């Protein structure tokens, strides 16, 4: 069995004006759908980050993939996938998917998922069962809350309903969370912070705790918006609220900054774990982060960490080190949703609910045949179908691809979007507080 | 597909009187052959350590395996395979296969290999290609030289020819090595030391270097027989001979002892890597060994490290840490030979030739249908057949099993064998020199 066709579909997906320390989401998020076909007619699908950078990386790997045996992934890993040890791989300044130092690793990850989908279909097994077998039958995700402006994303006739409305206050975030939990059944909660004054974000977390109680673990992620001092202040203020399965994610930038926050919190008797997908972005970063006690929960990602097997390796490494492991998310469609679910199911040590942006996309822009992935009690059940367990609706792909080609931008730039809509002089300043 | 039958065959294999710091090999080595059959009639085979301990561990895991889906290995890993974090898992005092703290992990490994053999046959792929794909088409092994008494192993009518003869001097070791390389084509050389006075073992390595030249990397492994001081002395004496792909393996016991040897050698400007399968025996030991710079090359083992996937995890971890990785061996038959070859082929970072005792067993006691695994230029070529790529000769298994039941011993005890044949008062003393 050989790969005989390699087909790349850049797509644009309506995305609400979500806020983070990077700025504001543009009306359309960019993603890439990859379709591989084999000589015996099996199709494997995948999803990757979007825009020119991702497309170029996929085009560059294409000659290695055409003609390849989909089982022979390690050979491609050695030639192409291995994370670079050169350059700054941290995500401090670059949004995930825009870091040139992991462009090849991300392209490998996209190819790996499509190959695993092919293999699963060839041998009639779900992807997670090709990788040592499921450690769980359903992958739990958390309610991923965002401060946001009004609007559901998209432009003109493509504009989408805004089911969540504007949310720029602590009170409205409780409403957003109730609504999301009512729809998806999530049992853990993550707040994207770094947007409002820290006092307001502290207040938001407190209101969430009041509203949902201590059985819903709480996390906050300001994407490095805070100084060490502010991070410690928030850690102290939210000692109670972030306990019991919660964590404080990337409060400040750099391994050294994270280690300082950890030391100062421990000195106060507070052992809230620090999570990160910014200071640690590859297997080579984990042991240093562990050595400095800068990170206690590593946030994997089957896209930029180099695939589902790379997430498994990370999961076993974290377990060996006594670190926790969870999963980071970017805007994504249903194919990535299933890649993430299989990665979680096949990683025994992944015991936190993972992140997903999936609630922020809608059926209108889903590329899956049969519509959106369904959640049961906040979890994605591994389908009783081979491979990733989902198929593409190629009409939808064509529609979103046409839209992509009409867009004036080819990369994610949340700062530009802030300047356009919120503050013409806006710059990303770290730390902001 | 479910596992419907779980069949255990203890076997005894003629073994020459090889020497090490543990003592002397008994006339028969003990191994266990495992045969799993599925509801749809596919057979998977495996091989494990032998004797009562291994049999008890396999019997104990049997209820979890009968009825299991062979793809669902992680669930068994979680319930049964995970290395214990309790107790001393080092191999300082216990021969591999006799450490109760890894008995469950070893039983898991045996089941995993048989399940992978089943899966490979079910989906028509070699085992290494089920695991991310081969990083190489052939697994290179080294010439594993032993000081030995005369005799080919076995007793009475079962006694075997001794093709290598007595070898208890430096000069005869050169002869042994020539003979082994002429037969198998090995391109790297490992000497089991800890048997003669260190001065004679230094002399042995020097004669090997003189005879084979610097293109054949050289290793010596005295199994912790030396003090820190003697280890450093040998490291200095063999600085030149162990360079260029060589290493000094487990010269002394304990992580701290190894770290001392390393520090003292570095202080002399000698950076000969220290290898170990004694101080580090599981994923949890690797980072501490790296942190103390006690070990630079970790010796995996798909049997007691917990299977082929565990070797892969180790391989990726070592790569991330900048450590080398190779593979340890125990006496074994052809099934283990293939398990080791697939583990090596599926682990990209495994760039040293691996250990194998295979030359010390013979066709007379091979359990494989069609006879012994063949070597090409010192390497085992991955067969173009599904699964492990080999089948059992059940008549041979029955013969070796009958012999097992006639033996008076049920565990490996090299010290007892020394007392019986060499020195009635012999005790294993560490360090001996």
mmCIF file of N, CA, C and O in Angstrom, chain B residues 387-422:
data_model
loop_
_atom_site.group_PDB
_atom_site.id
_atom_site.type_symbol
_atom_site.label_atom_id
_atom_site.label_comp_id
_atom_site.label_asym_id
_atom_site.label_seq_id
_atom_site.Cartn_x
_atom_site.Cartn_y
_atom_site.Cartn_z
ATOM 1 N N UNK B 387 3.790 -9.971 11.406
ATOM 2 C CA UNK B 387 4.070 -10.241 12.817
ATOM 3 C C UNK B 387 5.556 -10.260 13.078
ATOM 4 O O UNK B 387 6.329 -9.520 12.464
ATOM 5 N N UNK B 388 5.973 -11.134 13.998
ATOM 6 C CA UNK B 388 7.400 -11.259 14.282
ATOM 7 C C UNK B 388 8.139 -11.866 13.094
ATOM 8 O O UNK B 388 9.352 -11.724 12.972
ATOM 9 N N UNK B 389 7.415 -12.595 12.250
ATOM 10 C CA UNK B 389 8.021 -13.139 11.033
ATOM 11 C C UNK B 389 8.574 -14.534 11.196
ATOM 12 O O UNK B 389 9.252 -15.030 10.293
ATOM 13 N N UNK B 390 8.291 -15.147 12.331
ATOM 14 C CA UNK B 390 8.783 -16.517 12.573
ATOM 15 C C UNK B 390 7.659 -17.358 13.197
ATOM 16 O O UNK B 390 6.728 -16.826 13.790
ATOM 17 N N UNK B 391 7.798 -18.680 13.046
ATOM 18 C CA UNK B 391 6.816 -19.605 13.612
ATOM 19 C C UNK B 391 7.524 -20.619 14.501
ATOM 20 O O UNK B 391 8.726 -20.841 14.368
ATOM 21 N N UNK B 392 6.752 -21.254 15.370
ATOM 22 C CA UNK B 392 7.326 -22.251 16.265
ATOM 23 C C UNK B 392 7.330 -23.640 15.635
ATOM 24 O O UNK B 392 6.403 -24.003 14.901
ATOM 25 N N UNK B 393 8.351 -24.402 15.975
ATOM 26 C CA UNK B 393 8.373 -25.837 15.715
ATOM 27 C C UNK B 393 7.894 -26.502 17.008
ATOM 28 O O UNK B 393 8.654 -26.597 17.978
ATOM 29 N N UNK B 394 6.643 -26.896 17.046
ATOM 30 C CA UNK B 394 6.068 -27.346 18.321
ATOM 31 C C UNK B 394 6.677 -28.659 18.809
ATOM 32 O O UNK B 394 6.642 -28.941 20.006
ATOM 33 N N UNK B 395 7.256 -29.452 17.912
ATOM 34 C CA UNK B 395 7.968 -30.655 18.353
ATOM 35 C C UNK B 395 9.206 -30.267 19.158
ATOM 36 O O UNK B 395 9.519 -30.876 20.177
ATOM 37 N N UNK B 396 9.884 -29.237 18.675
ATOM 38 C CA UNK B 396 11.057 -28.762 19.415
ATOM 39 C C UNK B 396 10.638 -28.170 20.768
ATOM 40 O O UNK B 396 11.276 -28.415 21.784
ATOM 41 N N UNK B 397 9.566 -27.401 20.756
ATOM 42 C CA UNK B 397 9.084 -26.839 22.021
ATOM 43 C C UNK B 397 8.792 -27.970 22.998
ATOM 44 O O UNK B 397 9.185 -27.934 24.171
ATOM 45 N N UNK B 398 8.113 -29.024 22.510
ATOM 46 C CA UNK B 398 7.748 -30.152 23.378
ATOM 47 C C UNK B 398 8.997 -30.838 23.936
ATOM 48 O O UNK B 398 9.057 -31.210 25.117
ATOM 49 N N UNK B 399 9.996 -30.968 23.094
ATOM 50 C CA UNK B 399 11.237 -31.627 23.533
ATOM 51 C C UNK B 399 11.923 -30.815 24.633
ATOM 52 O O UNK B 399 12.344 -31.337 25.666
ATOM 53 N N UNK B 400 12.004 -29.485 24.414
ATOM 54 C CA UNK B 400 12.685 -28.639 25.401
ATOM 55 C C UNK B 400 11.841 -28.479 26.663
ATOM 56 O O UNK B 400 12.371 -28.247 27.743
ATOM 57 N N UNK B 401 10.533 -28.614 26.517
ATOM 58 C CA UNK B 401 9.657 -28.522 27.679
ATOM 59 C C UNK B 401 9.797 -29.783 28.531
ATOM 60 O O UNK B 401 9.854 -29.714 29.764
ATOM 61 N N UNK B 402 9.870 -30.925 27.869
ATOM 62 C CA UNK B 402 10.066 -32.176 28.605
ATOM 63 C C UNK B 402 11.388 -32.112 29.391
ATOM 64 O O UNK B 402 11.465 -32.494 30.556
ATOM 65 N N UNK B 403 12.389 -31.579 28.731
ATOM 66 C CA UNK B 403 13.692 -31.458 29.389
ATOM 67 C C UNK B 403 13.604 -30.529 30.601
ATOM 68 O O UNK B 403 14.190 -30.800 31.652
ATOM 69 N N UNK B 404 12.853 -29.436 30.447
ATOM 70 C CA UNK B 404 12.671 -28.504 31.568
ATOM 71 C C UNK B 404 12.132 -29.250 32.781
ATOM 72 O O UNK B 404 12.606 -29.064 33.907
ATOM 73 N N UNK B 405 11.145 -30.107 32.555
ATOM 74 C CA UNK B 405 10.502 -30.783 33.684
ATOM 75 C C UNK B 405 11.433 -31.802 34.344
ATOM 76 O O UNK B 405 11.205 -32.201 35.477
ATOM 77 N N UNK B 406 12.467 -32.202 33.610
ATOM 78 C CA UNK B 406 13.419 -33.153 34.208
ATOM 79 C C UNK B 406 14.524 -32.462 34.998
ATOM 80 O O UNK B 406 15.269 -33.111 35.718
ATOM 81 N N UNK B 407 14.628 -31.159 34.855
ATOM 82 C CA UNK B 407 15.723 -30.449 35.534
ATOM 83 C C UNK B 407 15.438 -30.308 37.022
ATOM 84 O O UNK B 407 14.286 -30.142 37.415
ATOM 85 N N UNK B 408 16.507 -30.327 37.822
ATOM 86 C CA UNK B 408 16.281 -30.183 39.266
ATOM 87 C C UNK B 408 16.151 -28.724 39.706
ATOM 88 O O UNK B 408 15.851 -28.467 40.868
ATOM 89 N N UNK B 409 16.396 -27.764 38.819
ATOM 90 C CA UNK B 409 16.335 -26.353 39.259
ATOM 91 C C UNK B 409 15.277 -25.579 38.492
ATOM 92 O O UNK B 409 14.908 -25.946 37.378
ATOM 93 N N UNK B 410 14.788 -24.504 39.112
ATOM 94 C CA UNK B 410 13.674 -23.725 38.558
ATOM 95 C C UNK B 410 13.986 -22.240 38.511
ATOM 96 O O UNK B 410 13.090 -21.421 38.337
ATOM 97 N N UNK B 411 15.261 -21.922 38.740
ATOM 98 C CA UNK B 411 15.671 -20.531 38.576
ATOM 99 C C UNK B 411 17.148 -20.502 38.235
ATOM 100 O O UNK B 411 17.881 -21.469 38.463
ATOM 101 N N UNK B 412 17.548 -19.373 37.697
ATOM 102 C CA UNK B 412 18.944 -19.207 37.338
ATOM 103 C C UNK B 412 19.738 -18.891 38.598
ATOM 104 O O UNK B 412 19.364 -17.989 39.350
ATOM 105 N N UNK B 413 20.799 -19.646 38.838
ATOM 106 C CA UNK B 413 21.641 -19.386 40.008
ATOM 107 C C UNK B 413 23.100 -19.621 39.608
ATOM 108 O O UNK B 413 23.660 -20.695 39.799
ATOM 109 N N UNK B 414 23.709 -18.577 39.062
ATOM 110 C CA UNK B 414 25.074 -18.704 38.542
ATOM 111 C C UNK B 414 26.104 -18.883 39.660
ATOM 112 O O UNK B 414 27.175 -19.460 39.436
ATOM 113 N N UNK B 415 25.775 -18.405 40.863
ATOM 114 C CA UNK B 415 26.720 -18.538 41.980
ATOM 115 C C UNK B 415 26.795 -20.001 42.416
ATOM 116 O O UNK B 415 27.881 -20.546 42.657
ATOM 117 N N UNK B 416 25.639 -20.651 42.492
ATOM 118 C CA UNK B 416 25.599 -22.065 42.873
ATOM 119 C C UNK B 416 26.410 -22.907 41.876
ATOM 120 O O UNK B 416 27.129 -23.835 42.253
ATOM 121 N N UNK B 417 26.309 -22.536 40.632
ATOM 122 C CA UNK B 417 27.015 -23.249 39.569
ATOM 123 C C UNK B 417 28.535 -23.064 39.706
ATOM 124 O O UNK B 417 29.313 -23.989 39.436
ATOM 125 N N UNK B 418 28.927 -21.872 40.143
ATOM 126 C CA UNK B 418 30.358 -21.631 40.409
ATOM 127 C C UNK B 418 30.830 -22.531 41.538
ATOM 128 O O UNK B 418 31.909 -23.123 41.477
ATOM 129 N N UNK B 419 30.009 -22.603 42.595
ATOM 130 C CA UNK B 419 30.418 -23.428 43.747
ATOM 131 C C UNK B 419 30.491 -24.892 43.351
ATOM 132 O O UNK B 419 31.383 -25.617 43.771
ATOM 133 N N UNK B 420 29.604 -25.315 42.514
ATOM 134 C CA UNK B 420 29.563 -26.718 42.104
ATOM 135 C C UNK B 420 30.797 -27.118 41.266
ATOM 136 O O UNK B 420 31.365 -28.174 41.431
ATOM 137 N N UNK B 421 31.216 -26.208 40.398
ATOM 138 C CA UNK B 421 32.224 -26.596 39.403
ATOM 139 C C UNK B 421 33.582 -25.936 39.574
ATOM 140 O O UNK B 421 34.568 -26.427 39.058
ATOM 141 N N UNK B 422 33.634 -24.802 40.242
ATOM 142 C CA UNK B 422 34.878 -24.036 40.215
ATOM 143 C C UNK B 422 35.477 -23.855 41.603
ATOM 144 O O UNK B 422 36.658 -24.118 41.819
#
